[in-house]
Every structure is written in C-alpha cells, then in structure tokens.
Amino acid sequence: MPTYHYRCKNCGYDFTEYQSFDDDPITICPSCHEEQIRKVFSAVPIEFKGHGFYRTDSGSGKGSK
C-alpha cells in the first residue's frame, strides 16, 4: 500500500498516511480541522545494482580511451 506525505498549509502539521490507490486524498487537517492539507512530493531514491552502469564496466574496452 502506498505511503503519502501530507502537510497543512494553515498550521504546518506534517504527517504520513498509508492509503490505497482508490482512496480519496486527505483534504482536512486532523490537527486544526481546516481544509488546507496538501501532498508533499519529494525525489524518489534510486539504487543502482550490478554491472554496466559505468563506461569502465563494459568489459570489451570499446569506446573507452
């Protein structure tokens, strides 16, 4: 189940919520009860594993000088 990060623009309350893809987004702040909640988007971490990500990993020596 996806995790969504929310922040209230009114009071600054910051929280994370597990929600299904079918659930409606949260719009009411659980702290101040104002309709000022917005999703917070951030960069997704990328982890490279294995070979072939560097020019020196090709093994054939082609294209490297």
mmCIF file of C-alpha atoms in Angstrom:
data_model
loop_
_atom_site.group_PDB
_atom_site.id
_atom_site.type_symbol
_atom_site.label_atom_id
_atom_site.label_comp_id
_atom_site.label_asym_id
_atom_site.label_seq_id
_atom_site.Cartn_x
_atom_site.Cartn_y
_atom_site.Cartn_z
ATOM 1 C CA MET A 1 0.000 0.000 0.000
ATOM 2 C CA PRO A 2 1.460 3.421 -0.938
ATOM 3 C CA THR A 3 2.598 5.910 1.676
ATOM 4 C CA TYR A 4 1.694 9.580 1.191
ATOM 5 C CA HIS A 5 3.228 12.539 2.986
ATOM 6 C CA TYR A 6 0.898 15.446 3.833
ATOM 7 C CA ARG A 7 1.408 18.926 5.285
ATOM 8 C CA CYS A 8 -1.149 21.512 6.435
ATOM 9 C CA LYS A 9 -0.647 24.960 4.911
ATOM 10 C CA ASN A 10 -2.546 26.520 7.833
ATOM 11 C CA CYS A 11 -0.856 25.088 10.954
ATOM 12 C CA GLY A 12 2.159 23.249 9.464
ATOM 13 C CA TYR A 13 1.076 19.818 10.777
ATOM 14 C CA ASP A 14 3.165 17.186 8.980
ATOM 15 C CA PHE A 15 2.149 13.508 8.753
ATOM 16 C CA THR A 16 2.385 10.325 6.698
ATOM 17 C CA GLU A 17 -0.597 8.176 5.773
ATOM 18 C CA TYR A 18 -0.916 4.695 4.235
ATOM 19 C CA GLN A 19 -3.653 4.787 1.594
ATOM 20 C CA SER A 20 -4.919 2.598 -1.203
ATOM 21 C CA PHE A 21 -4.801 3.909 -4.769
ATOM 22 C CA ASP A 22 -8.615 4.009 -4.686
ATOM 23 C CA ASP A 23 -8.803 6.188 -1.532
ATOM 24 C CA ASP A 24 -9.575 9.882 -1.896
ATOM 25 C CA PRO A 25 -6.745 12.232 -0.897
ATOM 26 C CA ILE A 26 -6.947 13.750 2.580
ATOM 27 C CA THR A 27 -8.059 17.401 2.486
ATOM 28 C CA ILE A 28 -8.992 18.168 6.131
ATOM 29 C CA CYS A 29 -6.182 18.670 8.654
ATOM 30 C CA PRO A 30 -6.515 16.290 11.639
ATOM 31 C CA SER A 31 -4.887 18.923 13.873
ATOM 32 C CA CYS A 32 -6.610 22.254 13.069
ATOM 33 C CA HIS A 33 -9.561 20.841 11.045
ATOM 34 C CA GLU A 34 -9.031 23.340 8.204
ATOM 35 C CA GLU A 35 -9.179 22.316 4.541
ATOM 36 C CA GLN A 36 -5.518 23.189 3.912
ATOM 37 C CA ILE A 37 -3.848 19.780 3.533
ATOM 38 C CA ARG A 38 -1.584 19.222 0.521
ATOM 39 C CA LYS A 39 0.501 16.243 -0.553
ATOM 40 C CA VAL A 40 4.249 16.731 -0.205
ATOM 41 C CA PHE A 41 6.223 15.369 -3.150
ATOM 42 C CA SER A 42 9.913 14.506 -2.937
ATOM 43 C CA ALA A 43 12.536 12.829 -5.080
ATOM 44 C CA VAL A 44 12.477 9.045 -5.213
ATOM 45 C CA PRO A 45 15.774 7.417 -4.220
ATOM 46 C CA ILE A 46 17.466 5.359 -6.948
ATOM 47 C CA GLU A 47 19.787 2.481 -6.195
ATOM 48 C CA PHE A 48 21.917 1.008 -8.984
ATOM 49 C CA LYS A 49 22.959 -2.616 -8.563
ATOM 50 C CA GLY A 50 25.011 -4.825 -10.814
ATOM 51 C CA HIS A 51 27.319 -4.140 -13.723
ATOM 52 C CA GLY A 52 27.034 -1.916 -16.754
ATOM 53 C CA PHE A 53 26.428 1.466 -15.185
ATOM 54 C CA TYR A 54 29.911 2.839 -15.823
ATOM 55 C CA ARG A 55 31.932 3.199 -19.004
ATOM 56 C CA THR A 56 34.673 1.034 -17.469
ATOM 57 C CA ASP A 57 32.208 -1.821 -16.775
ATOM 58 C CA SER A 58 31.615 -2.703 -20.420
ATOM 59 C CA GLY A 59 34.351 -5.360 -20.413
ATOM 60 C CA SER A 60 35.056 -5.111 -24.145
ATOM 61 C CA GLY A 61 37.090 -1.915 -23.931
ATOM 62 C CA LYS A 62 35.170 -0.370 -26.841
ATOM 63 C CA GLY A 63 34.560 3.336 -26.573
ATOM 64 C CA SER A 64 36.891 3.855 -23.613
ATOM 65 C CA LYS A 65 40.083 5.828 -24.021
#
